[in-house]
mmCIF file of C-alpha atoms and ligand atoms in Angstrom:
data_model
loop_
_atom_site.group_PDB
_atom_site.id
_atom_site.type_symbol
_atom_site.label_atom_id
_atom_site.label_comp_id
_atom_site.label_asym_id
_atom_site.label_seq_id
_atom_site.Cartn_x
_atom_site.Cartn_y
_atom_site.Cartn_z
ATOM 1 C CA MET A 1 5.211 24.995 -4.908
ATOM 2 C CA LYS A 2 5.487 22.987 -1.697
ATOM 3 C CA ASN A 3 3.706 19.641 -1.816
ATOM 4 C CA TYR A 4 2.007 18.014 1.141
ATOM 5 C CA SER A 5 1.905 14.298 1.744
ATOM 6 C CA ILE A 6 0.499 11.751 4.147
ATOM 7 C CA ALA A 7 2.238 8.378 4.395
ATOM 8 C CA ILE A 8 0.148 5.463 5.649
ATOM 9 C CA ASP A 9 1.998 2.214 6.260
ATOM 10 C CA GLY A 10 0.948 -0.974 7.942
ATOM 11 C CA PRO A 11 0.411 -4.702 7.491
ATOM 12 C CA ALA A 12 -1.959 -6.352 5.008
ATOM 13 C CA GLY A 13 -5.627 -6.004 5.874
ATOM 14 C CA ALA A 14 -5.285 -3.153 8.386
ATOM 15 C CA GLY A 15 -7.730 -1.067 6.338
ATOM 16 C CA LYS A 16 -5.130 1.341 4.935
ATOM 17 C CA SER A 17 -6.705 1.771 1.523
ATOM 18 C CA THR A 18 -10.248 2.472 2.784
ATOM 19 C CA VAL A 19 -8.964 5.099 5.192
ATOM 20 C CA ALA A 20 -6.373 6.579 2.811
ATOM 21 C CA LYS A 21 -8.943 6.956 0.010
ATOM 22 C CA LYS A 22 -11.344 8.815 2.305
ATOM 23 C CA VAL A 23 -8.645 11.063 3.782
ATOM 24 C CA ALA A 24 -7.463 11.954 0.254
ATOM 25 C CA GLN A 25 -11.026 12.795 -0.769
ATOM 26 C CA ILE A 26 -11.545 15.077 2.246
ATOM 27 C CA LEU A 27 -8.267 16.927 1.693
ATOM 28 C CA ASN A 28 -8.558 16.921 -2.096
ATOM 29 C CA PHE A 29 -5.272 15.042 -2.406
ATOM 30 C CA ILE A 30 -4.481 12.227 -4.803
ATOM 31 C CA TYR A 31 -4.581 8.728 -3.326
ATOM 32 C CA ILE A 32 -1.792 6.390 -4.411
ATOM 33 C CA ASP A 33 -2.106 2.693 -3.639
ATOM 34 C CA THR A 34 1.511 1.522 -3.972
ATOM 35 C CA GLY A 35 0.557 -2.106 -3.293
ATOM 36 C CA ALA A 36 -1.229 -2.075 -6.670
ATOM 37 C CA MET A 37 2.148 -1.482 -8.352
ATOM 38 C CA TYR A 38 3.731 -4.540 -6.677
ATOM 39 C CA ARG A 39 0.580 -6.493 -7.511
ATOM 40 C CA THR A 40 0.940 -5.486 -11.180
ATOM 41 C CA ILE A 41 4.416 -7.013 -11.325
ATOM 42 C CA GLY A 42 3.130 -10.111 -9.495
ATOM 43 C CA TYR A 43 0.229 -10.354 -11.956
ATOM 44 C CA TYR A 44 2.538 -10.058 -14.967
ATOM 45 C CA CYS A 45 4.760 -12.852 -13.627
ATOM 46 C CA LEU A 46 1.822 -15.167 -12.918
ATOM 47 C CA HIS A 47 0.441 -14.659 -16.421
ATOM 48 C CA ASN A 48 3.746 -15.057 -18.212
ATOM 49 C CA ASN A 49 5.054 -18.120 -16.386
ATOM 50 C CA ILE A 50 7.801 -16.228 -14.617
ATOM 51 C CA ASP A 51 8.856 -17.849 -11.361
ATOM 52 C CA VAL A 52 8.273 -15.255 -8.638
ATOM 53 C CA ASP A 53 10.633 -17.171 -6.351
ATOM 54 C CA THR A 54 13.592 -16.605 -8.698
ATOM 55 C CA GLU A 55 14.936 -13.062 -8.442
ATOM 56 C CA GLU A 56 16.923 -13.238 -11.670
ATOM 57 C CA ASP A 57 13.891 -14.310 -13.713
ATOM 58 C CA VAL A 58 11.805 -11.471 -12.295
ATOM 59 C CA ASN A 59 14.613 -8.928 -12.840
ATOM 60 C CA ASN A 60 15.108 -10.058 -16.445
ATOM 61 C CA ASN A 61 11.495 -9.258 -17.203
ATOM 62 C CA LEU A 62 11.164 -5.850 -15.575
ATOM 63 C CA ASP A 63 11.890 -3.960 -18.806
ATOM 64 C CA ALA A 64 8.863 -5.623 -20.400
ATOM 65 C CA ILE A 65 6.546 -4.351 -17.653
ATOM 66 C CA ASP A 66 5.224 -0.865 -18.264
ATOM 67 C CA ILE A 67 3.129 0.417 -15.370
ATOM 68 C CA LYS A 68 1.017 3.541 -15.655
ATOM 69 C CA ILE A 69 -1.262 5.118 -13.109
ATOM 70 C CA LYS A 70 -4.207 7.165 -14.307
ATOM 71 C CA PHE A 71 -7.057 8.831 -12.473
ATOM 72 C CA VAL A 72 -10.624 8.284 -13.586
ATOM 73 C CA GLU A 73 -13.142 10.365 -11.615
ATOM 74 C CA GLY A 74 -10.554 10.741 -8.876
ATOM 75 C CA MET A 75 -9.986 6.985 -8.568
ATOM 76 C CA GLN A 76 -6.657 5.347 -9.293
ATOM 77 C CA ARG A 77 -6.610 2.923 -12.231
ATOM 78 C CA ILE A 78 -3.511 0.906 -12.972
ATOM 79 C CA PHE A 79 -2.376 -0.083 -16.461
ATOM 80 C CA LEU A 80 -0.019 -2.887 -17.371
ATOM 81 C CA ASN A 81 1.359 -2.400 -20.885
ATOM 82 C CA GLU A 82 -1.577 -0.092 -21.668
ATOM 83 C CA VAL A 83 -4.230 -2.570 -20.380
ATOM 84 C CA ASP A 84 -6.340 -1.573 -17.370
ATOM 85 C CA ILE A 85 -5.860 -4.410 -14.854
ATOM 86 C CA THR A 86 -7.173 -2.573 -11.770
ATOM 87 C CA ASP A 87 -9.969 -5.084 -11.189
ATOM 88 C CA LEU A 88 -7.823 -8.167 -11.782
ATOM 89 C CA ILE A 89 -5.158 -7.737 -9.104
ATOM 90 C CA ARG A 90 -7.139 -7.993 -5.867
ATOM 91 C CA THR A 91 -6.940 -11.790 -5.547
ATOM 92 C CA GLN A 92 -5.105 -13.680 -2.804
ATOM 93 C CA GLU A 93 -2.884 -15.299 -5.471
ATOM 94 C CA VAL A 94 -1.764 -11.937 -6.895
ATOM 95 C CA GLY A 95 -1.249 -10.610 -3.339
ATOM 96 C CA GLU A 96 1.092 -13.526 -2.605
ATOM 97 C CA ALA A 97 3.014 -12.984 -5.841
ATOM 98 C CA ALA A 98 3.268 -9.247 -5.047
ATOM 99 C CA SER A 99 4.628 -9.978 -1.593
ATOM 100 C CA LYS A 100 7.277 -12.275 -3.133
ATOM 101 C CA VAL A 101 8.457 -9.909 -5.899
ATOM 102 C CA SER A 102 8.472 -6.972 -3.477
ATOM 103 C CA VAL A 103 11.442 -8.583 -1.721
ATOM 104 C CA TYR A 104 13.704 -7.898 -4.727
ATOM 105 C CA LYS A 105 15.847 -4.769 -4.706
ATOM 106 C CA GLU A 106 15.510 -3.960 -8.413
ATOM 107 C CA VAL A 107 11.722 -4.179 -8.189
ATOM 108 C CA ARG A 108 11.700 -1.795 -5.231
ATOM 109 C CA THR A 109 14.131 0.696 -6.770
ATOM 110 C CA ARG A 110 11.974 1.058 -9.873
ATOM 111 C CA LEU A 111 8.664 1.393 -8.061
ATOM 112 C CA VAL A 112 9.973 3.726 -5.345
ATOM 113 C CA SER A 113 11.287 6.131 -7.970
ATOM 114 C CA MET A 114 7.895 6.129 -9.761
ATOM 115 C CA GLN A 115 6.171 6.850 -6.443
ATOM 116 C CA GLN A 116 8.560 9.687 -5.612
ATOM 117 C CA GLU A 117 8.009 11.269 -9.036
ATOM 118 C CA ILE A 118 4.245 11.368 -8.440
ATOM 119 C CA ALA A 119 4.657 12.930 -4.987
ATOM 120 C CA LYS A 120 6.905 15.653 -6.457
ATOM 121 C CA LYS A 121 4.030 16.866 -8.608
ATOM 122 C CA GLU A 122 0.953 16.326 -6.442
ATOM 123 C CA ASN A 123 -0.324 16.429 -2.878
ATOM 124 C CA VAL A 124 -0.690 12.765 -2.038
ATOM 125 C CA VAL A 125 -1.971 10.282 0.468
ATOM 126 C CA MET A 126 0.142 7.213 -0.231
ATOM 127 C CA ASP A 127 -0.231 3.829 1.400
ATOM 128 C CA GLY A 128 2.111 0.856 1.470
ATOM 129 C CA ARG A 129 4.817 -0.672 3.633
ATOM 130 C CA ASP A 130 7.806 1.668 3.210
ATOM 131 C CA ILE A 131 6.215 5.046 2.488
ATOM 132 C CA GLY A 132 7.228 6.776 5.735
ATOM 133 C CA THR A 133 10.610 5.054 5.920
ATOM 134 C CA VAL A 134 11.851 5.125 2.296
ATOM 135 C CA VAL A 135 9.519 6.692 -0.280
ATOM 136 C CA LEU A 136 8.548 9.910 1.541
ATOM 137 C CA PRO A 137 10.923 10.323 4.482
ATOM 138 C CA ASN A 138 9.830 13.984 4.733
ATOM 139 C CA ALA A 139 6.079 13.358 4.574
ATOM 140 C CA THR A 140 3.977 15.996 6.309
ATOM 141 C CA LEU A 141 2.348 13.258 8.402
ATOM 142 C CA LYS A 142 3.239 9.591 8.850
ATOM 143 C CA ILE A 143 0.761 7.038 10.135
ATOM 144 C CA PHE A 144 1.387 3.402 11.009
ATOM 145 C CA LEU A 145 -2.008 1.732 10.840
ATOM 146 C CA THR A 146 -2.355 -1.707 12.308
ATOM 147 C CA ALA A 147 -4.854 -4.137 13.853
ATOM 148 C CA SER A 148 -4.485 -7.566 15.440
ATOM 149 C CA SER A 149 -4.113 -10.475 12.997
ATOM 150 C CA LEU A 150 -7.380 -11.929 14.316
ATOM 151 C CA GLU A 151 -9.268 -8.711 13.636
ATOM 152 C CA ARG A 152 -7.733 -8.440 10.152
ATOM 153 C CA ALA A 153 -8.616 -12.076 9.400
ATOM 154 C CA LYS A 154 -12.214 -11.444 10.537
ATOM 155 C CA ARG A 155 -12.468 -8.428 8.208
ATOM 156 C CA ARG A 156 -11.014 -10.418 5.318
ATOM 157 C CA CYS A 157 -13.460 -13.321 5.861
ATOM 158 C CA LYS A 158 -16.369 -10.864 5.991
ATOM 159 C CA GLU A 159 -15.230 -9.269 2.725
ATOM 160 C CA LEU A 160 -15.047 -12.703 1.081
ATOM 161 C CA GLU A 161 -18.421 -13.688 2.537
ATOM 162 C CA GLU A 162 -19.973 -10.622 0.923
ATOM 163 C CA LYS A 163 -18.663 -11.958 -2.387
ATOM 164 C CA GLY A 164 -20.240 -15.349 -1.653
ATOM 165 C CA ILE A 165 -16.922 -17.033 -0.783
ATOM 166 C CA VAL A 166 -16.661 -19.056 2.428
ATOM 167 C CA ALA A 167 -13.269 -18.667 4.121
ATOM 168 C CA ASP A 168 -11.881 -20.370 7.218
ATOM 169 C CA LEU A 169 -10.954 -17.846 9.912
ATOM 170 C CA GLU A 170 -7.919 -19.733 11.234
ATOM 171 C CA ILE A 171 -6.483 -20.418 7.763
ATOM 172 C CA THR A 172 -7.007 -16.763 6.790
ATOM 173 C CA ARG A 173 -5.305 -15.649 9.978
ATOM 174 C CA LYS A 174 -2.348 -17.933 9.268
ATOM 175 C CA GLU A 175 -2.020 -16.544 5.716
ATOM 176 C CA ILE A 176 -2.095 -12.996 7.076
ATOM 177 C CA GLU A 177 0.589 -13.795 9.656
ATOM 178 C CA GLU A 178 2.794 -15.415 6.996
ATOM 179 C CA ARG A 179 2.492 -12.324 4.787
ATOM 180 C CA ASP A 180 3.251 -10.059 7.782
ATOM 181 C CA TYR A 181 6.347 -12.105 8.508
ATOM 182 C CA ARG A 182 7.650 -11.921 4.926
ATOM 183 C CA ASP A 183 6.859 -8.199 4.569
ATOM 184 C CA SER A 184 8.548 -7.291 7.843
ATOM 185 C CA HIS A 185 11.587 -9.591 7.689
ATOM 186 C CA ARG A 186 12.823 -8.943 4.164
ATOM 187 C CA GLU A 187 16.236 -7.352 3.711
ATOM 188 C CA ASN A 188 15.080 -4.481 1.485
ATOM 189 C CA SER A 189 12.821 -1.859 3.077
ATOM 190 C CA PRO A 190 11.025 -4.158 5.511
ATOM 191 C CA LEU A 191 7.657 -3.110 6.879
ATOM 192 C CA LYS A 192 8.316 -1.143 10.032
ATOM 193 C CA GLN A 193 7.014 1.912 11.797
ATOM 194 C CA ALA A 194 9.007 5.035 10.878
ATOM 195 C CA ASP A 195 10.574 6.753 13.900
ATOM 196 C CA ASN A 196 8.273 9.744 13.658
ATOM 197 C CA ALA A 197 5.137 7.871 12.554
ATOM 198 C CA ILE A 198 2.023 7.876 14.714
ATOM 199 C CA LEU A 199 0.711 4.427 15.599
ATOM 200 C CA ILE A 200 -3.016 3.838 15.175
ATOM 201 C CA ASP A 201 -4.366 0.450 16.227
ATOM 202 C CA SER A 202 -7.710 0.136 14.478
ATOM 203 C CA SER A 203 -8.752 -3.148 16.161
ATOM 204 C CA ASN A 204 -11.426 -1.389 18.191
ATOM 205 C CA MET A 205 -12.057 1.698 16.084
ATOM 206 C CA THR A 206 -14.641 2.507 13.441
ATOM 207 C CA ILE A 207 -13.445 3.698 10.033
ATOM 208 C CA GLU A 208 -14.948 7.132 10.744
ATOM 209 C CA GLU A 209 -12.921 7.387 13.971
ATOM 210 C CA GLU A 210 -9.731 6.470 12.119
ATOM 211 C CA ILE A 211 -10.397 9.077 9.419
ATOM 212 C CA ASP A 212 -11.229 11.843 11.936
ATOM 213 C CA ASN A 213 -8.127 10.979 13.882
ATOM 214 C CA ILE A 214 -5.864 11.288 10.819
ATOM 215 C CA ILE A 215 -7.480 14.517 9.590
ATOM 216 C CA ASN A 216 -7.069 16.076 13.055
ATOM 217 C CA LEU A 217 -3.441 14.971 13.259
ATOM 218 C CA TYR A 218 -2.815 16.443 9.819
ATOM 219 C CA LYS A 219 -4.411 19.774 10.745
ATOM 220 C CA LYS A 220 -2.318 19.919 13.905
ATOM 221 C CA ARG A 221 0.820 19.269 11.850
ATOM 222 C CA LEU A 222 -0.009 22.176 9.568
ATOM 223 C CA GLU A 223 -0.693 24.466 12.553
ATOM 224 C CA ASN A 224 2.653 23.507 14.064
ATOM 225 C CA GLU A 225 4.399 24.176 10.737
ATOM 226 C CA GLU A 226 2.761 27.622 10.623
ATOM 227 C CA ASN A 227 3.805 28.371 14.219
ATOM 228 C CA ASP A 228 7.378 27.303 13.524
ATOM 229 C CA LYS A 229 7.709 29.822 10.672
HETATM 230 O O1 LIG B 301 -1.012 -3.518 0.172
HETATM 231 P P1 LIG B 301 -1.121 -4.764 -0.708
HETATM 232 O O2 LIG B 301 -1.670 -5.981 -0.014
HETATM 233 O O3 LIG B 301 -1.833 -4.473 -1.992
HETATM 234 O O4 LIG B 301 0.412 -5.115 -1.102
HETATM 235 C C1 LIG B 301 0.773 -6.293 -1.772
HETATM 236 C C2 LIG B 301 2.222 -6.640 -1.434
HETATM 237 O O5 LIG B 301 3.099 -5.666 -1.998
HETATM 238 C C3 LIG B 301 2.550 -6.677 0.050
HETATM 239 O O6 LIG B 301 2.423 -7.961 0.590
HETATM 240 C C4 LIG B 301 3.969 -6.186 0.133
HETATM 241 C C5 LIG B 301 4.172 -5.391 -1.124
HETATM 242 N N1 LIG B 301 4.274 -3.944 -0.897
HETATM 243 C C6 LIG B 301 5.507 -3.446 -0.561
HETATM 244 O O7 LIG B 301 6.445 -4.211 -0.378
HETATM 245 N N2 LIG B 301 5.692 -2.111 -0.433
HETATM 246 C C7 LIG B 301 4.674 -1.253 -0.616
HETATM 247 N N3 LIG B 301 4.894 0.071 -0.498
HETATM 248 C C8 LIG B 301 3.383 -1.748 -0.934
HETATM 249 C C9 LIG B 301 3.207 -3.107 -1.056
#
């Protein structure tokens, strides 16, 4: 059976997961948040006193990290050594650790192969940094979703505010720009737009507009595939 896939890449805070989740729901595909896998390794390191800045230390511990993805009522849950840590990995600290460990080749090789195995069995919407370029080079549709760092910082501050946390806009923006820099300048699979990916700048778009846009692009892709037969 032929599987269909949508790759959504882009920088931190561009709204990939919100949009990807919705698109997957509409198309009845599985949504895979690949960032959660890097976060799981970051989380393990933070909780086991492993220095995320030392590649060898991280590599030496990878065999002790068992990551499993399960779906509960259609939502992805992530398990670290059989413990559900889905709700523990969304912090800024874990995000930083994830960004650091994601630079290492061995980390990437292991996670990319897990991601490819899932996409062999299921129709997926997958989001991350290297989905269109490395994980699913033959994805049915590739999207590069971005927004200005100011807009992303505003969204992040609003999210934190809703949780009762006061965040400084300029500091948040600086953190976002630092993460962008590391994610897009690393040697292994840096964040970049795949040649045949469609760029969507969501700075001035509503989430509904982004979703409609992606669904329409996907439908057009399928029509073109049919016509090419
Ligand atoms: O999308 P996120 O913020 O949950 O991702 C956390 C970090 O993981 C991000 O800063 C870079 C890394 N990452 C990656 O290198 N490749 C992916 N496909 C997904 C995430």
